[in-house]
CSV table of C-alpha atoms in Angstrom, one decimal:
chain,number,residue,atom,x,y,z
K,81,GLY,CA,-5.7,12.0,-27.5
K,82,ALA,CA,-8.3,10.9,-25.0
K,83,VAL,CA,-10.6,13.6,-23.7
K,84,VAL,CA,-12.6,13.7,-20.5
K,85,SER,CA,-15.3,16.3,-20.2
K,86,GLN,CA,-16.4,17.4,-16.7
K,87,HIS,CA,-19.4,19.5,-16.2
K,88,PRO,CA,-20.2,22.0,-14.7
K,89,SER,CA,-16.9,23.8,-14.3
K,90,ARG,CA,-18.2,26.0,-11.6
K,91,VAL,CA,-21.3,25.8,-9.4
K,92,ILE,CA,-22.7,27.8,-6.5
K,93,CYS,CA,-25.4,26.2,-4.4
K,94,LYS,CA,-27.2,26.9,-1.2
K,95,SER,CA,-26.6,24.8,1.9
K,96,GLY,CA,-28.8,21.8,2.1
K,97,THR,CA,-29.2,21.3,-1.7
K,98,SER,CA,-27.6,18.6,-3.8
K,99,VAL,CA,-25.3,19.1,-6.7
K,100,LYS,CA,-24.5,16.7,-9.5
K,101,ILE,CA,-21.2,16.7,-11.3
K,102,GLU,CA,-20.8,14.8,-14.6
K,103,CYS,CA,-17.7,13.2,-16.0
K,104,ARG,CA,-17.8,11.9,-19.6
K,105,SER,CA,-15.1,10.1,-21.6
K,106,LEU,CA,-15.7,11.5,-25.1
K,107,ASP,CA,-13.8,9.2,-27.4
K,108,PHE,CA,-13.1,6.1,-25.4
K,109,GLN,CA,-14.8,3.8,-23.0
K,110,ALA,CA,-13.8,4.0,-19.4
K,111,THR,CA,-14.7,1.0,-17.2
K,112,THR,CA,-13.0,2.8,-14.3
K,113,MET,CA,-13.2,6.4,-13.3
K,114,PHE,CA,-11.8,8.2,-10.3
K,115,TRP,CA,-13.1,11.1,-8.3
K,116,TYR,CA,-10.8,13.5,-6.4
K,117,ARG,CA,-11.2,16.4,-4.1
K,118,GLN,CA,-8.6,19.2,-3.9
K,119,PHE,CA,-8.4,22.0,-1.4
K,120,PRO,CA,-6.5,25.2,-2.2
K,121,LYS,CA,-2.7,24.6,-2.5
K,122,GLN,CA,-3.1,21.0,-1.6
K,123,SER,CA,-2.8,17.8,-3.5
K,124,LEU,CA,-5.6,15.7,-4.9
K,125,MET,CA,-7.3,13.4,-2.5
K,126,LEU,CA,-8.8,10.3,-4.0
K,127,MET,CA,-12.4,10.0,-2.9
K,128,ALA,CA,-13.6,7.0,-4.7
K,129,THR,CA,-13.0,4.6,-7.6
K,130,SER,CA,-16.0,4.3,-9.8
K,131,ASN,CA,-16.6,1.0,-11.8
K,132,GLU,CA,-19.1,0.7,-14.5
K,133,GLY,CA,-22.1,-1.3,-13.5
K,134,SER,CA,-21.1,-1.8,-9.9
K,135,LYS,CA,-20.9,0.1,-6.7
K,136,ALA,CA,-18.1,2.6,-6.2
K,137,THR,CA,-15.2,1.9,-3.9
K,138,TYR,CA,-14.8,4.7,-1.4
K,139,GLU,CA,-11.6,5.8,0.3
K,140,GLN,CA,-11.5,5.7,4.1
K,141,GLY,CA,-13.2,8.6,5.6
K,142,VAL,CA,-15.3,9.5,2.6
K,143,GLU,CA,-19.0,9.3,3.3
K,144,LYS,CA,-20.7,7.3,0.7
K,145,ASP,CA,-24.1,8.6,1.5
K,146,LYS,CA,-22.8,12.1,1.2
K,147,PHE,CA,-21.0,11.7,-2.1
K,148,LEU,CA,-23.1,9.5,-4.3
K,149,ILE,CA,-21.3,8.0,-7.3
K,150,ASN,CA,-23.1,6.5,-10.3
K,151,HIS,CA,-21.2,4.9,-13.2
K,152,ALA,CA,-24.2,3.7,-15.3
K,153,SER,CA,-22.4,3.6,-18.6
K,154,LEU,CA,-18.9,3.2,-20.0
K,155,THR,CA,-18.7,6.9,-20.8
K,156,LEU,CA,-20.4,8.5,-17.9
K,157,SER,CA,-19.8,8.7,-14.2
K,158,THR,CA,-21.6,11.2,-11.9
K,159,LEU,CA,-20.8,12.5,-8.4
K,160,THR,CA,-23.7,13.9,-6.4
K,161,VAL,CA,-22.9,16.0,-3.3
K,162,THR,CA,-26.0,15.6,-1.2
K,163,SER,CA,-27.2,18.1,1.4
K,164,ALA,CA,-24.2,20.2,0.7
K,165,HIS,CA,-22.6,22.3,3.4
K,166,PRO,CA,-20.0,25.1,3.2
K,167,GLU,CA,-17.3,22.6,4.2
K,168,ASP,CA,-18.0,20.7,1.0
K,169,SER,CA,-16.8,23.7,-1.0
K,170,SER,CA,-13.8,22.4,-2.9
K,171,PHE,CA,-12.4,21.6,-6.3
K,172,TYR,CA,-13.6,18.2,-7.6
K,173,ILE,CA,-11.8,16.4,-10.4
K,174,CYS,CA,-12.5,13.2,-12.2
K,175,SER,CA,-10.3,11.0,-14.2
K,176,ALA,CA,-10.8,8.0,-16.5
K,177,ALA,CA,-8.5,5.2,-17.4
K,178,ASP,CA,-7.5,5.3,-21.0
K,179,ARG,CA,-5.6,2.2,-22.1
K,180,VAL,CA,-3.2,4.1,-24.4
K,181,ASP,CA,-2.3,7.2,-22.5
K,182,GLY,CA,-2.8,6.2,-18.9
K,183,TYR,CA,-5.3,8.4,-17.1
K,184,THR,CA,-7.0,11.4,-18.5
K,185,PHE,CA,-8.4,14.1,-16.2
K,186,GLY,CA,-11.4,16.4,-16.5
K,187,SER,CA,-10.9,20.1,-16.1
K,188,GLY,CA,-12.5,20.1,-12.6
K,189,THR,CA,-15.5,21.5,-10.9
K,190,ARG,CA,-15.3,24.3,-8.4
K,191,LEU,CA,-18.1,23.9,-5.9
K,192,THR,CA,-19.0,26.8,-3.6
K,193,VAL,CA,-21.7,26.2,-1.0
K,194,VAL,CA,-23.2,29.3,0.5
R,60,SER,CA,-1.4,6.3,2.0
R,61,GLN,CA,-0.5,7.6,-1.4
R,62,GLN,CA,1.7,5.7,-3.8
R,63,GLY,CA,3.6,8.5,-5.4
R,64,GLU,CA,5.6,11.0,-3.4
R,65,GLU,CA,7.2,13.9,-5.1
R,66,ASP,CA,10.4,15.7,-4.1
R,67,PRO,CA,11.1,18.6,-3.7
R,68,GLN,CA,7.8,20.1,-2.6
R,69,ALA,CA,8.8,23.5,-4.1
R,70,LEU,CA,11.3,24.5,-6.7
R,71,SER,CA,12.1,28.0,-8.0
R,72,ILE,CA,14.4,28.6,-10.9
R,73,GLN,CA,15.1,31.1,-13.6
R,74,GLU,CA,13.9,30.9,-17.1
R,75,GLY,CA,16.2,28.8,-19.3
R,76,GLU,CA,17.4,26.7,-16.4
R,77,ASN,CA,16.6,23.0,-16.1
R,78,ALA,CA,14.2,21.7,-13.4
R,79,THR,CA,14.4,18.2,-11.9
R,80,MET,CA,11.8,16.7,-9.7
R,81,ASN,CA,11.7,13.2,-8.3
R,82,CYS,CA,9.0,10.7,-7.4
R,83,SER,CA,9.2,7.7,-5.2
R,84,TYR,CA,6.7,4.9,-5.0
R,85,LYS,CA,6.1,1.8,-2.8
R,86,THR,CA,5.0,-1.2,-4.8
R,87,SER,CA,5.6,-3.0,-8.1
R,88,ILE,CA,4.1,-1.1,-11.0
R,89,ASN,CA,3.3,-1.6,-14.7
R,90,ASN,CA,3.7,2.1,-15.5
R,91,LEU,CA,4.2,5.5,-13.9
R,92,GLN,CA,2.7,8.8,-15.2
R,93,TRP,CA,3.6,12.4,-14.7
R,94,TYR,CA,1.0,15.2,-14.7
R,95,ARG,CA,1.0,19.0,-14.6
R,96,GLN,CA,-1.6,21.1,-12.9
R,97,ASN,CA,-1.9,24.8,-13.4
R,98,SER,CA,-3.5,26.6,-10.5
R,99,GLY,CA,-7.2,25.9,-10.3
R,100,ARG,CA,-7.2,23.7,-13.3
R,101,GLY,CA,-7.4,20.0,-14.1
R,102,LEU,CA,-4.4,17.8,-14.5
R,103,VAL,CA,-2.7,17.4,-17.8
R,104,HIS,CA,-1.1,14.1,-18.6
R,105,LEU,CA,2.6,14.7,-19.6
R,106,ILE,CA,4.2,11.4,-20.1
R,107,LEU,CA,3.8,7.7,-19.2
R,108,ILE,CA,6.8,5.4,-18.7
R,109,ARG,CA,6.4,1.7,-18.6
R,110,SER,CA,8.2,-0.6,-16.1
R,111,ASN,CA,10.4,-2.0,-18.9
R,112,GLU,CA,11.6,1.4,-20.0
R,113,ARG,CA,14.4,3.3,-18.3
R,114,GLU,CA,14.1,6.6,-20.0
R,115,LYS,CA,11.6,8.5,-22.2
R,116,HIS,CA,11.6,11.8,-23.9
R,117,SER,CA,8.8,14.1,-25.0
R,118,GLY,CA,9.9,17.5,-26.3
R,119,ARG,CA,11.7,19.3,-23.4
R,120,LEU,CA,10.7,16.6,-21.0
R,121,ARG,CA,12.9,13.7,-20.0
R,122,VAL,CA,11.6,11.0,-17.6
R,123,THR,CA,13.7,8.2,-16.1
R,124,LEU,CA,12.5,5.2,-14.2
R,125,ASP,CA,14.5,3.1,-11.8
R,126,THR,CA,12.4,0.2,-10.7
R,127,SER,CA,15.1,-1.2,-8.4
R,128,LYS,CA,14.9,2.0,-6.4
R,129,LYS,CA,11.2,2.5,-7.0
R,130,SER,CA,11.9,6.0,-8.2
R,131,SER,CA,11.4,8.3,-11.2
R,132,SER,CA,12.6,11.7,-12.2
R,133,LEU,CA,11.2,14.4,-14.4
R,134,LEU,CA,13.6,16.8,-16.1
R,135,ILE,CA,12.3,19.9,-17.8
R,136,THR,CA,15.0,21.4,-19.9
R,137,ALA,CA,15.3,25.1,-20.9
R,138,SER,CA,12.4,26.0,-18.6
R,139,ARG,CA,9.9,28.7,-19.5
R,140,ALA,CA,7.6,30.9,-17.3
R,141,ALA,CA,4.7,28.9,-18.8
R,142,ASP,CA,6.1,25.8,-17.1
R,143,THR,CA,5.1,27.2,-13.7
R,144,ALA,CA,2.7,24.7,-12.3
R,145,SER,CA,2.5,21.8,-9.9
R,146,TYR,CA,3.8,18.4,-11.0
R,147,PHE,CA,2.5,15.1,-9.8
R,148,CYS,CA,3.4,11.5,-10.4
R,149,ALA,CA,1.1,8.5,-10.1
R,150,THR,CA,1.4,4.8,-10.8
R,151,ASP,CA,-1.0,2.3,-12.3
R,152,TYR,CA,-1.0,0.5,-8.9
R,153,ASP,CA,-3.4,3.1,-7.6
R,154,MET,CA,-4.3,6.7,-8.5
R,155,ARG,CA,-3.4,8.4,-5.3
R,156,PHE,CA,-1.2,11.4,-5.5
R,157,GLY,CA,1.5,12.9,-3.3
R,158,ALA,CA,1.8,16.5,-2.5
R,159,GLY,CA,3.4,17.3,-5.8
R,160,THR,CA,6.3,19.6,-6.7
R,161,ARG,CA,5.3,23.3,-7.1
R,162,LEU,CA,7.6,24.6,-9.8
R,163,THR,CA,8.0,28.4,-10.2
R,164,VAL,CA,10.0,29.6,-13.3
R,165,LYS,CA,10.9,33.2,-13.0
R,166,PRO,CA,11.2,35.2,-16.2
């Protein structure tokens, strides 16, 4: 089946620094990828829809300058959390549209900003 | 607002019992998917049902879809402790998720 690799799985960074999270579709091309944020014991909140070769579409209330999304190829989308603050600490998950199985999710990245 | 809404929000059963959870959605769809999430992990795709299908099986999972009521149900038969997780539905219309159903299967 389709596989989406998300890296890193865990990251700890200092306040004010930037962190990049990668999402790769390993055995299929994904023109569309999604980025989510999840707080403990809560559901996934869609942050943005990433389209290859064009600007991402952000959900209402998500700061596009804070959460930079780049979908430069059909197999890679990146989310950069810029000038991270403790309130950005969360679980970030990506997913990619696979024509056969629907949507495949990465294993998530736990970001801790100290 | 999210497309898929799961019900109930929490469900606790004994091992061996069946678990049923429901999903309602708002717009016309081409397909609906069910996912499982273990605590602190990514989502695992369980099953996809297309709008022209009424029922689909995969192992111990049975999914139904009623497009006239804009609802779907996921049945897990002969549940196991390892089935303890949160379950979510999503449609191809958008990929927003509801609160999910938190299933606890007691050994």
